[in-house]
XYZ file of C-alpha atoms in Angstrom:
613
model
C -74.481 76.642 6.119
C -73.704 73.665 8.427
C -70.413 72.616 8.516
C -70.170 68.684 7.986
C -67.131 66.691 9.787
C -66.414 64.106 7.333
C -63.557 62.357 6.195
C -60.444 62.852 6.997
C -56.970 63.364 5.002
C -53.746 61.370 4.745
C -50.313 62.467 3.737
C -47.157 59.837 2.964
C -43.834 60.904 2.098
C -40.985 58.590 1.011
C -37.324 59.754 0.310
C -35.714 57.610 -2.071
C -32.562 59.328 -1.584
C -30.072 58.987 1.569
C -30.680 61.607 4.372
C -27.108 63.494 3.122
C -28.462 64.155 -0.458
C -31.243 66.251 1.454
C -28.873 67.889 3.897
C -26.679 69.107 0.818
C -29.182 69.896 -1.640
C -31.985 71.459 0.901
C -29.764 72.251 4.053
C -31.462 69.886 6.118
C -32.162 65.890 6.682
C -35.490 66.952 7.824
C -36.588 67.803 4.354
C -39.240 64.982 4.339
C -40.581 66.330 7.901
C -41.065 69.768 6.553
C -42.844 68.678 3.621
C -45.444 66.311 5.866
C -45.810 69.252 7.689
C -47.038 71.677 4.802
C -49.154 68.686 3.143
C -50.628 68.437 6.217
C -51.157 72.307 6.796
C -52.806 72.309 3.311
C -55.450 69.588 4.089
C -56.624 71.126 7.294
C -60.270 71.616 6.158
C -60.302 67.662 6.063
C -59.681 66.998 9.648
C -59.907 69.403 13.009
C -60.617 67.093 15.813
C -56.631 65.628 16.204
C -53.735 64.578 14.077
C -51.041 62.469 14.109
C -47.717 61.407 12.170
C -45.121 58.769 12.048
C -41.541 57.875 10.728
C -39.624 54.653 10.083
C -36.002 55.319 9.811
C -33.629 52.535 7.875
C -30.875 50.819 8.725
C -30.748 50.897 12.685
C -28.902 48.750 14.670
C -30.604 46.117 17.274
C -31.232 48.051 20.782
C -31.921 51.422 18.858
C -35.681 52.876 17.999
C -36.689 52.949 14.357
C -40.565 53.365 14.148
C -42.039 56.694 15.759
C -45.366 58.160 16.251
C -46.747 61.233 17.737
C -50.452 62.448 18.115
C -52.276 64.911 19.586
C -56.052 66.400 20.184
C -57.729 69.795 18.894
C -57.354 72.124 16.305
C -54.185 73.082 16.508
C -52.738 69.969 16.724
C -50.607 69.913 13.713
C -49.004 73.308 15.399
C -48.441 71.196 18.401
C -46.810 68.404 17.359
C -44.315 69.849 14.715
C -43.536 72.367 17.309
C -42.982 69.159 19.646
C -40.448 67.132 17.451
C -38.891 69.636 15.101
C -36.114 69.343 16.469
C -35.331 66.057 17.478
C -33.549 63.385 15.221
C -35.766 61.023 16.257
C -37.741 61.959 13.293
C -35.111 62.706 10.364
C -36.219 59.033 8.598
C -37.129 57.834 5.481
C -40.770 57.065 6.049
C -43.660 59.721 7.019
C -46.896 59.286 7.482
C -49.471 62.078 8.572
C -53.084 62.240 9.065
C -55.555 64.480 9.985
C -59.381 63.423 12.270
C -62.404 64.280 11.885
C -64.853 62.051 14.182
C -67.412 60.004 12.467
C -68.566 57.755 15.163
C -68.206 60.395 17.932
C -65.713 59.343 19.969
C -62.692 61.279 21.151
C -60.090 60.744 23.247
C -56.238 60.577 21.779
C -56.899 56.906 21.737
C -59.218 57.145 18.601
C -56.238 59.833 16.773
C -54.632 57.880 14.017
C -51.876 56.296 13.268
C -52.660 53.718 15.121
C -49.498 51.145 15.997
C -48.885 47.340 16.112
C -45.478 46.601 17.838
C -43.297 43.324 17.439
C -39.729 42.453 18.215
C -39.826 41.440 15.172
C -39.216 44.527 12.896
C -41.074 43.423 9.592
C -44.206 42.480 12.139
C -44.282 46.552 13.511
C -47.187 47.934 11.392
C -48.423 51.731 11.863
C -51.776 52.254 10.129
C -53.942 55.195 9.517
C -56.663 56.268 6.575
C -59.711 58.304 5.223
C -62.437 55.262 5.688
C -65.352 53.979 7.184
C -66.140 50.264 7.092
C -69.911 49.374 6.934
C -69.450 45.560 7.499
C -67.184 45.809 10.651
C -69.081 43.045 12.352
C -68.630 40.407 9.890
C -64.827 40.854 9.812
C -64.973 40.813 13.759
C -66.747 37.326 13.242
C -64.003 36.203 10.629
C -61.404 37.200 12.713
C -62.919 35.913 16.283
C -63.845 32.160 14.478
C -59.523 31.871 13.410
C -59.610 31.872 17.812
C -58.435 35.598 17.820
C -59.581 37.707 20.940
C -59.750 41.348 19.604
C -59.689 44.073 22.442
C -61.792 46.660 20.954
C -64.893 46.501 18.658
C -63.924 49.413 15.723
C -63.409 49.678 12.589
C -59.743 51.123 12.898
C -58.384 48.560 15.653
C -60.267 45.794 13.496
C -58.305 46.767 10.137
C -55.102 47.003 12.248
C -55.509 43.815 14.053
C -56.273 41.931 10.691
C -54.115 43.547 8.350
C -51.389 42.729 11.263
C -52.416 39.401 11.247
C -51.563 38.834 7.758
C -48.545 40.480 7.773
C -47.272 38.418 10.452
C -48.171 35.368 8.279
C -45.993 37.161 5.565
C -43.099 37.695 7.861
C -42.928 33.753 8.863
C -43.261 32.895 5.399
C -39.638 34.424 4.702
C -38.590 33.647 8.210
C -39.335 29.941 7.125
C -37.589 30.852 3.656
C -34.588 31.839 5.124
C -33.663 29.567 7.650
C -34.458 26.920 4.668
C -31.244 28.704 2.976
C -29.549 28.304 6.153
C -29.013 32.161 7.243
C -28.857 33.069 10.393
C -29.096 36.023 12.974
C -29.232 39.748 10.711
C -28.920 38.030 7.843
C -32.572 36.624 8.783
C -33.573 40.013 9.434
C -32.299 41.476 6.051
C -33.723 38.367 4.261
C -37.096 39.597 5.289
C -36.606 42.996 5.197
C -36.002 42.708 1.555
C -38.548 39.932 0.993
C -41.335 40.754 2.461
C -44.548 41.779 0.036
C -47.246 44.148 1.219
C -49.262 43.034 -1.711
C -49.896 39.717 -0.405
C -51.336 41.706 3.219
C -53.265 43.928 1.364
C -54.694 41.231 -0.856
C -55.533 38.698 1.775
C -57.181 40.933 3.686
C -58.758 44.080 1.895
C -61.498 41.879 0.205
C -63.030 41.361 3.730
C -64.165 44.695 3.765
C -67.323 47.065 3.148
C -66.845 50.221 2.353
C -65.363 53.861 1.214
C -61.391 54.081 2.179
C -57.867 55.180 1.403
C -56.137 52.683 3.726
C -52.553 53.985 4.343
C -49.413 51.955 6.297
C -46.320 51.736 7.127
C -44.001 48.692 8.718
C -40.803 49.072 11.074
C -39.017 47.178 7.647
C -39.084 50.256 5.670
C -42.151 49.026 3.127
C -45.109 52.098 2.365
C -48.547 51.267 0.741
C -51.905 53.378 0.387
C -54.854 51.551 -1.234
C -57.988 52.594 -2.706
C -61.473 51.197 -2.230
C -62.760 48.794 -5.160
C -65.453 51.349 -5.944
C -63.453 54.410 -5.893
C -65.760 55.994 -3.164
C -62.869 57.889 -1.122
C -59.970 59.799 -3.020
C -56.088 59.631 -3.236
C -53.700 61.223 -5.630
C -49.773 60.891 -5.606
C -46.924 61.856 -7.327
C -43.325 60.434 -8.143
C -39.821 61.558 -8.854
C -36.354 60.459 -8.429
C -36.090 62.031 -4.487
C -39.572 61.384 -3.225
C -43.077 59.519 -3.654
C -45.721 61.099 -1.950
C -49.217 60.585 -1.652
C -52.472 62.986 -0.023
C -56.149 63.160 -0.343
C -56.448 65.934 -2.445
C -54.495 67.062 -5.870
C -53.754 70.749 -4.997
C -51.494 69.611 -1.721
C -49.084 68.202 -3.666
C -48.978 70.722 -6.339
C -48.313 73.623 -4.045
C -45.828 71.031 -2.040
C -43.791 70.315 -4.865
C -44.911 73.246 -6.731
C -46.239 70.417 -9.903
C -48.690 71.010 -12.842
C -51.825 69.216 -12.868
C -50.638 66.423 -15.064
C -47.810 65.406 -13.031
C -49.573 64.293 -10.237
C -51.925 61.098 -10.307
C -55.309 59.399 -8.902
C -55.167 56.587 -7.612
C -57.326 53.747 -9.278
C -60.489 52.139 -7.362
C -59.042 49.096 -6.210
C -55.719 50.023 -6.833
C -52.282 50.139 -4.064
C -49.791 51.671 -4.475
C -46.541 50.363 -2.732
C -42.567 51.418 -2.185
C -40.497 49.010 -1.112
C -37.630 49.083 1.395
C -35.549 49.327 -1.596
C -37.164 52.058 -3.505
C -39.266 50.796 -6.162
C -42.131 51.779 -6.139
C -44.828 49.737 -7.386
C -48.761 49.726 -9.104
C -50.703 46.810 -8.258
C -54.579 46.058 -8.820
C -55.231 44.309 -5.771
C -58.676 43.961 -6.030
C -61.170 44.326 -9.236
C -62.991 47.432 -9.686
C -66.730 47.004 -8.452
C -67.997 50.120 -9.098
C -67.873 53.723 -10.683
C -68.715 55.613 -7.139
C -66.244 58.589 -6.287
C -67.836 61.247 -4.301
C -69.841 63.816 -5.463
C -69.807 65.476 -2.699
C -66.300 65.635 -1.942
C -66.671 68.686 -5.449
C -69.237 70.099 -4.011
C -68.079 70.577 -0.132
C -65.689 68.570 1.256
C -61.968 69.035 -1.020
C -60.293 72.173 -1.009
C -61.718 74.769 -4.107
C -58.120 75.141 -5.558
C -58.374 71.724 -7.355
C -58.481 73.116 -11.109
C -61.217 70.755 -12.135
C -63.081 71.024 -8.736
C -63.114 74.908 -9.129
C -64.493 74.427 -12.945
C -67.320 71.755 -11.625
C -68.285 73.953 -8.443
C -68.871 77.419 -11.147
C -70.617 74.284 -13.334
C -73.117 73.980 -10.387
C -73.903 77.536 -9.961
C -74.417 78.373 -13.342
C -76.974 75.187 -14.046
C -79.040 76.544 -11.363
C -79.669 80.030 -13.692
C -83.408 78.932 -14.741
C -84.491 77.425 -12.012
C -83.831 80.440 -9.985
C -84.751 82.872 -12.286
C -88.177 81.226 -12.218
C -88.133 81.962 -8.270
C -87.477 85.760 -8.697
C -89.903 86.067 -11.364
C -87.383 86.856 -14.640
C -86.858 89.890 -12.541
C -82.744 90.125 -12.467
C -83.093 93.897 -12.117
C -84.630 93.843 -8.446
C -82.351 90.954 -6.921
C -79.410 91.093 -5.100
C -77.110 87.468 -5.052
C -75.034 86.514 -2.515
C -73.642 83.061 -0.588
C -73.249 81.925 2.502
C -70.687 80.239 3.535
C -67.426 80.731 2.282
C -67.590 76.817 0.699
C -70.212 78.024 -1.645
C -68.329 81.001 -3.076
C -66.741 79.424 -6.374
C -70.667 77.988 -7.156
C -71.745 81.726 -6.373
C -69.260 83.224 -8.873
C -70.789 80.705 -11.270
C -74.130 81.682 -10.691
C -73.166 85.029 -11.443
C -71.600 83.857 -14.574
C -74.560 82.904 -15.674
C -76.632 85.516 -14.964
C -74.357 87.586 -16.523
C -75.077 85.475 -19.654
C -78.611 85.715 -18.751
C -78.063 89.556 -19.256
C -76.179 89.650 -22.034
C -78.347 88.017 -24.407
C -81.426 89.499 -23.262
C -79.097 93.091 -24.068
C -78.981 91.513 -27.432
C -82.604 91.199 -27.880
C -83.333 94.460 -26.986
C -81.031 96.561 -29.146
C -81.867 93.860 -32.101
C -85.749 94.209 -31.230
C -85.417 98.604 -31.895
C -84.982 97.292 -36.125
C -82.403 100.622 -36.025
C -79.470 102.305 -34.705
C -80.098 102.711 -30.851
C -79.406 106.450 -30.067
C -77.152 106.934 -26.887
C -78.945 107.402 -24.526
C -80.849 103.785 -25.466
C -77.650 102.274 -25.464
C -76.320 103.432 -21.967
C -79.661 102.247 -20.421
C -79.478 98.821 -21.932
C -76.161 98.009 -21.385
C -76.546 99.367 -17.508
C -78.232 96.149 -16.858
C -76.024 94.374 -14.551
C -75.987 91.384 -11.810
C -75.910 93.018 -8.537
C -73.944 91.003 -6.698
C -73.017 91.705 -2.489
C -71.940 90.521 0.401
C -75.281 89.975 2.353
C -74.326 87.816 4.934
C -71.236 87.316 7.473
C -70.018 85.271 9.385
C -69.661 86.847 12.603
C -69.177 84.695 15.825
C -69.205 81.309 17.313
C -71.939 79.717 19.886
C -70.243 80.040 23.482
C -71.374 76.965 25.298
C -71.555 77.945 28.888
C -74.975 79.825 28.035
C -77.405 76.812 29.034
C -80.471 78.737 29.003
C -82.832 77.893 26.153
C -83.828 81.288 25.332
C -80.636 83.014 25.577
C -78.799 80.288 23.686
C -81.197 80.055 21.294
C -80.852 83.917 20.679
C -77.453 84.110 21.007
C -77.414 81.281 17.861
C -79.376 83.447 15.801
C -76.575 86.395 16.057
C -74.076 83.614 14.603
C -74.286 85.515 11.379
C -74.901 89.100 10.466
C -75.895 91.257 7.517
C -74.825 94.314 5.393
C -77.500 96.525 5.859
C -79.704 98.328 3.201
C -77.742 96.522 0.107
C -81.536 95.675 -0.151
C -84.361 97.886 -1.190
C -86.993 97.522 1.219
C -89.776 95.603 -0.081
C -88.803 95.898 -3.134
C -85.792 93.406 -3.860
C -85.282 89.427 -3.882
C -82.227 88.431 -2.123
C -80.934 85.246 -3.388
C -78.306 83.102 -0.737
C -76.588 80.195 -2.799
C -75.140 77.699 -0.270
C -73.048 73.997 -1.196
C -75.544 72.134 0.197
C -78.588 72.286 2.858
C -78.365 68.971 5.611
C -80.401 69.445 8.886
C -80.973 73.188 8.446
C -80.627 74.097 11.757
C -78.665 76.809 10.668
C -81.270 77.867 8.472
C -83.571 78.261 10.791
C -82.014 79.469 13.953
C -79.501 81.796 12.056
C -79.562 82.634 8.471
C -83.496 83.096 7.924
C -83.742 85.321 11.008
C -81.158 87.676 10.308
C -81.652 87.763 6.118
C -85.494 89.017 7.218
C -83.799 91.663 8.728
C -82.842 93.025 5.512
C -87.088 92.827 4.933
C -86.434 91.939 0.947
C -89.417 91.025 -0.721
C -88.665 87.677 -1.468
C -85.890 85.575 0.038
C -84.143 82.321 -2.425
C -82.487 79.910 -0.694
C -80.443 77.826 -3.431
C -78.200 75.082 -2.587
C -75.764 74.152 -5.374
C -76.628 70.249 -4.300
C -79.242 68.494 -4.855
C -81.640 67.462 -1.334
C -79.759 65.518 0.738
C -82.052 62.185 1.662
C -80.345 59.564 2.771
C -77.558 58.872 5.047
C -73.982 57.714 4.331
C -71.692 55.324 5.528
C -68.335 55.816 4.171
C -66.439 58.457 6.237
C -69.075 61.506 7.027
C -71.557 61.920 10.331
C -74.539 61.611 8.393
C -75.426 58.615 10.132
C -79.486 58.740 11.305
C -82.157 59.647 8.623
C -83.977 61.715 11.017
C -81.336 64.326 10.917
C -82.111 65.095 7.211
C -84.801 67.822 6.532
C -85.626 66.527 3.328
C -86.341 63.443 5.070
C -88.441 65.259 8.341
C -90.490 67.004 5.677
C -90.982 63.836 3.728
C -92.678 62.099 6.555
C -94.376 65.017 7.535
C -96.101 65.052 4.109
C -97.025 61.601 4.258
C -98.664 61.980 7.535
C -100.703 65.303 6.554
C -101.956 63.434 3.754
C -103.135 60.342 6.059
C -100.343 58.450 4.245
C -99.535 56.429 7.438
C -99.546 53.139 6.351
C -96.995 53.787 3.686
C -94.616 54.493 6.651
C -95.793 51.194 8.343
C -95.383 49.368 4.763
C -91.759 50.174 4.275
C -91.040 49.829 7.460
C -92.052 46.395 7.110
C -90.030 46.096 3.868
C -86.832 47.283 5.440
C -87.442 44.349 7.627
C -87.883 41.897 5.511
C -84.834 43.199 3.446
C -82.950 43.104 5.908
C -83.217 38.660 6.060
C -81.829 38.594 2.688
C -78.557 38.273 1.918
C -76.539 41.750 1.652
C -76.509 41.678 -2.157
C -79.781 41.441 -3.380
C -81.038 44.045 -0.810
C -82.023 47.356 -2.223
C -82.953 50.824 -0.732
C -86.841 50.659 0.706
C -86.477 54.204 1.781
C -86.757 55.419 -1.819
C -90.485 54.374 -1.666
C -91.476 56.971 0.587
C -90.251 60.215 -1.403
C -92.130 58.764 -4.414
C -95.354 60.150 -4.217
C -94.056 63.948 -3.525
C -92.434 66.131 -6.601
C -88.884 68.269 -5.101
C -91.293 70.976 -5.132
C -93.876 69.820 -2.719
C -90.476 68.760 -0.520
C -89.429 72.133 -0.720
C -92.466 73.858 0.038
C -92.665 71.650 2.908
C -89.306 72.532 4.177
C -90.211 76.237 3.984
C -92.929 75.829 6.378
C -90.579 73.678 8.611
C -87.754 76.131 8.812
C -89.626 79.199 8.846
C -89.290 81.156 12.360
C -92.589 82.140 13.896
C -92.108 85.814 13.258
C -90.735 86.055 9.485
C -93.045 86.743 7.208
C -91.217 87.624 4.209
C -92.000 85.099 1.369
C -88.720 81.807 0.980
C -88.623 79.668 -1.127
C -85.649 76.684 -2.005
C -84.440 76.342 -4.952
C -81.937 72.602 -5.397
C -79.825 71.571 -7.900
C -81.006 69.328 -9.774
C -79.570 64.768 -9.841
C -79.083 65.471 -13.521
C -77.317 69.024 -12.903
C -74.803 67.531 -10.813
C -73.886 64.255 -13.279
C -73.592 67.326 -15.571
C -71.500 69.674 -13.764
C -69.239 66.557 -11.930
C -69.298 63.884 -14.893
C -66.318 61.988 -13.539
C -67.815 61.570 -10.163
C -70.627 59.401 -10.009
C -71.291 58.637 -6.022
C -74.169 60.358 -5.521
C -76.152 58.128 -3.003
C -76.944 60.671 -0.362
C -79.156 62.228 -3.028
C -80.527 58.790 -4.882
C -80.301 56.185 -2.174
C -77.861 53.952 -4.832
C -75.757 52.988 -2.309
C -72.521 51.637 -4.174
C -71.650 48.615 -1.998
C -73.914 46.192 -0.425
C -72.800 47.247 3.811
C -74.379 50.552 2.651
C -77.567 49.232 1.451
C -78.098 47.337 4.503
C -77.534 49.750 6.597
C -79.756 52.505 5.357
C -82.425 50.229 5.793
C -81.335 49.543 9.331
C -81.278 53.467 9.821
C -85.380 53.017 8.677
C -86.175 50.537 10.873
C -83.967 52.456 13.838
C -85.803 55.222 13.232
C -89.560 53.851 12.882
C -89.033 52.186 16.304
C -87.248 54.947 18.497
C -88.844 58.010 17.097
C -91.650 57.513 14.523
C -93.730 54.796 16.885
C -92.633 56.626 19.984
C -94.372 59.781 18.553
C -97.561 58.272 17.529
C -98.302 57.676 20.955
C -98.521 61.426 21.780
C-alpha cells in the first residue's frame, strides 16, 4: 500500500550490423534508438525520478563527436528526451545505453541522473557508466583509491565506481598504447591498435572485487566496447538476449520479449558474478569475472518490485496468495460464505487472483464433502445450494487521488490523506461480513493507518484482514531500495514497543552494546545483533501489536494481519533466495555491518533521546 522507490533499470542495445542493413530492412538507421526507447518505456515502474541514455557511434574521424549523452529529471523524462533527439543523427550509432532513477540516497538534481561520463582525448579512455546498484562499502574503496594519491571530487557511490573503473581503464589503454608504439605504429594506426585491443575484462576484473554490494554495473567506452556485470551474489537482476543484428540487455525478462517479440527461453540471466561483454568488433563474449559468493537474488524483486508479466514471476506471485489460504481462513473463522476478498494496490493483484484460487479449492473440496457426506443421490434442489457456494470476490478499495502538497495544515492534510483511497459501497453486509485486503507487502504502514483502515471501516464489516503476501519486513537493506533506517519499519516500532511494555529494557541496552562491539571486528565475522530482539515475541504477538499501533482512534471494527509466512515464500520463489529484509541474513559482509550501524544510529538518536521524556 506504500509504494517503495527502489532500484532502478538499465537497458543496452548493440547493433552488430552496419547502420544501412537497418535503414533497408527497418526503414530507418535509428532502429537501435527506437528499440532503447520501448525497453525503456517497458521498465518504467523501475525508475520515475529521471532518466538518461547514451550512444557511441564507430568509425568517426578526429575533430568529429562520437560519444553522446542526454538526461533529464521527472516522470516523464523518457517522453522528454526521445522527443528531444529523435531526430537528430547525432544519435543513429552503434552503442545505446538507457537507464531509468529511482533515488536511494535522496538526492536529486540532474547531476545524480545516470549515465554518468568520463571524457579523454583519448577515445578508448571516454567511459559512460550507469547501473541498478548500491555499494555498502563505499568508504573503503574511497580509502583505496585516495592512498594510490588520487583526489576524488565527490564522495558517492556512482562517481566512486566511475572514477575507479576509469582509472583502470586508463591503465588498460597505456598498456596497448605501450604495445603499439613497441611495434612501431604510429598516429591512427595507434588509435586502431587500441581500439581493437583493448579488454574490458581486465577493468572489470581489477576493479569489481573492491566492492560491497547488490549491482548490475553497465558501460560503455568512446572505442566502441559494451559490458554489464552482475554482482558475485546475484542480489540485483539482468537478463539479455542475442542474435545476428543485436545484443541487448535490461533488468527484467518481459522487456525484451515484448521488444523483440522472443519466447521465454530465448532470452537469458545473467550469472552472479558474471559480465557480459561485446567488443568493438562484434563478438560478444561470457566471462566469470569474479567467483560466485552467494545464492542471494531478490525476493522481493517477485513479490513487488519487477513487472507481473514475467511468466515465472506471475506463477510465484498466485504461489504467494494461494499459501496464505489457511492462515487466513483461520482469521475469518472457516467462514468463506460471509467474506468478501479484495487487494489493494494494483501490485498485489496477481497474489489476489491466487488467493482466490485457492479459496476456490478451499470450496470445492468442502462441495465434495458435503454431497459425499448425504450417503445418496442429492435431489436438486441439494445440489443447486451446494454448488452455489462461491468466493465472493470485489473491488473494495480504489485508488482515487494523490496528496496535494501545498495543504500544510496538520489537520487538513492529515484528512485530506485519508481520502487517498475510496470504497465501493455496500459490497459488504453490515456487520455481518469479513472483508479481507491482500497487499505485496506492509513497510511503514503509514498508509495503513492514515488511509486504508479509515476508509475500509467505512464499509463497517465485521471483521477487517489485512494480509500481505510477504512476510514482515524487519530489517533494512542496502543494495538499491530506501529502506535505509530501522525505525521506519513497523514490525520493528512494534518490536521495541513490546519489549518496553514488558520492562524488557535492558535487552535494548544489551544489543545495543553488541552492535557495538560487532562493529570492532572485522566485516566478516560480524553477524546481525538485531535478530536478538524479535526473539522473544511469536509473528503473532508482532501482529497484534501492530494492530494496536495502526489502529485510528475512532475504528472500532475488529483487524487483524495476517503475513506470509519465511517458509511460504522459499516455497512460492524457490529460485530466489535473498530474503534478508525478512531474516536479517544479510548476503555480503557491507550489509551486515551496516544493519548494525542502523541499531546503534537508532539507539542513540531516537531510542535514548526518548527515554528522557
Amino acid at each position: 500500500m506504500e509504494q517503495l522507490k527502489h532500484e532502478c533499470g538499465v537497458a543496452m542495445i548493440r547493433l552488430l550490423k552496419p547502420l544501412d542493413y537497418y535503414k533497408r530492412k527497418y526503414g530507418t538507421e535509428l532502429y537501435g534508438l527506437n528499440k532503447l526507447y520501448l525497453m525503456m518505456e517497458k521498465q518504467h515502474n523501475r525508475g520515475q525520478e529521471g532518466a538518461g541514455i547514451a550512444c557511441v557511434k564507430l568509425d568517426t574521424q578526429p575533430g568529429r563527436e562520437y560519444m553522446f549523452r542526454e538526461r533529464a529529471e521527472g516522470k516523464d523524462a523518457i517522453t522528454g528526451i526521445f522527443g528531444h533527439i529523435h531526430n537528430y543523427d547525432d544519435f543513429a550509432g552503434e552503442l545505446y545505453m538507457g537507464h531509468l532513477r529511482y533515488s536511494t540516497t535522496g538526492k536529486s538534481g540532474l547531476k545524480y541522473v545516470h549515465p554518468f561520463l568520463r571524457r579523454n582525448n583519448w577515445r578508448a579512455k571516454n567511459l559512460c557508466l550507469c547501473g541498478n546498484f548500491n555499494m555498502t562499502n563505499i568508504d573503503e574503496v574511497f580509502d583505496k583509491i585516495t592512498a594510490q594519491g588520487q583526489c576524488p571530487r565527490i564522495f558517492s557511490d556512482s562517481y566512486i565506481l566511475l572514477e575507479w573503473m576509469g582509472h583502470r581503464l586508463d591503465r588498460e589503454v597505456e598498456r596497448n598504447f605501450n604495445e603499439a608504439k613497441a611495434l612501431q605504429l604510429e598516429g591512427l594506426g595507434i588509435t586502431g591498435y587500441i581500439d581493437s585491443h583493448v579488454d574490458t575484462g581486465n577493468v572489470l576484473k581489477t576493479t569489481m572485487p573492491d566492492f560491497d554490494g547488490g549491482y548490475v554495473v553497465c558501460g560503455l567506452t568512446g572505442s566502441g566496447e559494451m559490458f554489464a556485470m552482475r554482482d558475485p551474489w546475484g542480489i540485483r537482476p539482468a537478463f539479455y538476449y542475442k542474435d545476428d543484428e543485436i545484443v541487448a540487455l535490461a533488468s527484467e525478462r518481459p522487456v525484451l520479449q515484448t521488444t523483440f517479440d522472443l519466447g521465454c527461453s530465448a532470452v537469458k540471466e545473467l550469472n552472479p558474478g558474471e559480465a557480459l561483454m561485446v567488443k568493438r568488433s562484434g563478438e560478444c563474449v561470457l566471462k566469470q569475472v569474479m567467483a560466485q559468493r552467494g545464492d542471494s537474488a531478490c525476493s522481493f524483486e517477485r513479490i513487488y518490485f519487477s513487472r507481473g508479466n514475467d511468466r515465472d514471476i506471475y506463477r510465484e506471485r498466485r504461489k504467494l496468495g494461494e499459501l496464505l489460504t489457511g492462515p487466513i481462513l483461520k482469521a475469518i473463522g472457516n467462514d468463506v460464505e460471509h467474506t468478501v476478498f479484495s487487494f489493494v494496490p494494483n501490485t498485489a493483484e496477481v497474489a489476489y487472483y491466487g488467493m482466490l484460487g485457492g479459496f476456490k479449492r478451499y470450496l470445492n473440496e468442502k462441495k465434495v464433502e458435503a454431497i459425499e457426506s448425504l450417503g445418496r443421490m442429492p435431489t436438486h434442489e441439494e445440489l443447486v445450494g451446494i454448488l452455489n457456494r462461491y468466493v465472493r470476490s470485489e473491488k473494495a478499495a480504489w485508488k482515487d487521488i494523490k496528496l496535494r502538497t501545498f495543504i500544510t495544515e496538520g489537520n487538513s492534510r492529515n484528512d485530506l490523506a485519508s481520502h487517498v483511497y475510496d470504497i465501493t459501497y455496500e459490497v459488504v453486509e453490515r456487520g455481518i461480513d469479513n472483508l479481507v485486503i491482500i497487499d505485496d507487502s506492509i513497510v511503514r504502514g503509514t498508509t495503513l493507518k492514515e488511509s486504508i483502515i479509515k476508509i475500509l471501516d467505512r464499509l463497517h464489516p465485521k471483521k477487517i484482514v489485512i494480509v500481505s503476501s510477504s512476510p514482515q519486513i524487519r530489517y533494512p537493506d542496502y543494495y538499491g531500495i530506501d529502506m535505509a533506517r530501522l525505525e521506519e519499519f513497523i514490525a520493528f516500532r512494534a518490536c521495541i514497543e513490546l519489549l518496553k511494555e514488558r520492562g524488557m529494557h535492558k535487552m535494548i541496552d544489551d544489543v545495543y552494546r553488541l552492535c557495538l562491539a560487532e562493529l570492532e571486528k572485522p566485516k566478516t565475522s560480524m553477524r546481525c545483533c538485531v535478530k536478538d530482539l524479535y526473539r522473544p515475541f511469536t509473528v503473532d504477538e508482532l501482529n497484534v501489536k501492530m494492530v494496536e499501533m495502526l489502529r485510528p482512534g475512532n475504528v472500532e471494527t475488529p483487524i487483524e494481519l495476517v503475513f506470509q509466512s519465511i517458509e511460504g515464500l522459499h516455497e512460492a520463489c524457490p529460485g530466489h533466495k535473498g530474503d534478508w529484509y525478512f531474516t536479517g541474513d544479510f548476503p555480503t559482509p557491507g550489509g551486515m555491518k551496516l544493519v548494525n550501524q542502523a541499531f546503534v544510529n537508532y539507539y542513540k538518536n531516537i531510542y535514548q533521546y526518548e527515554q528522557k521524556f
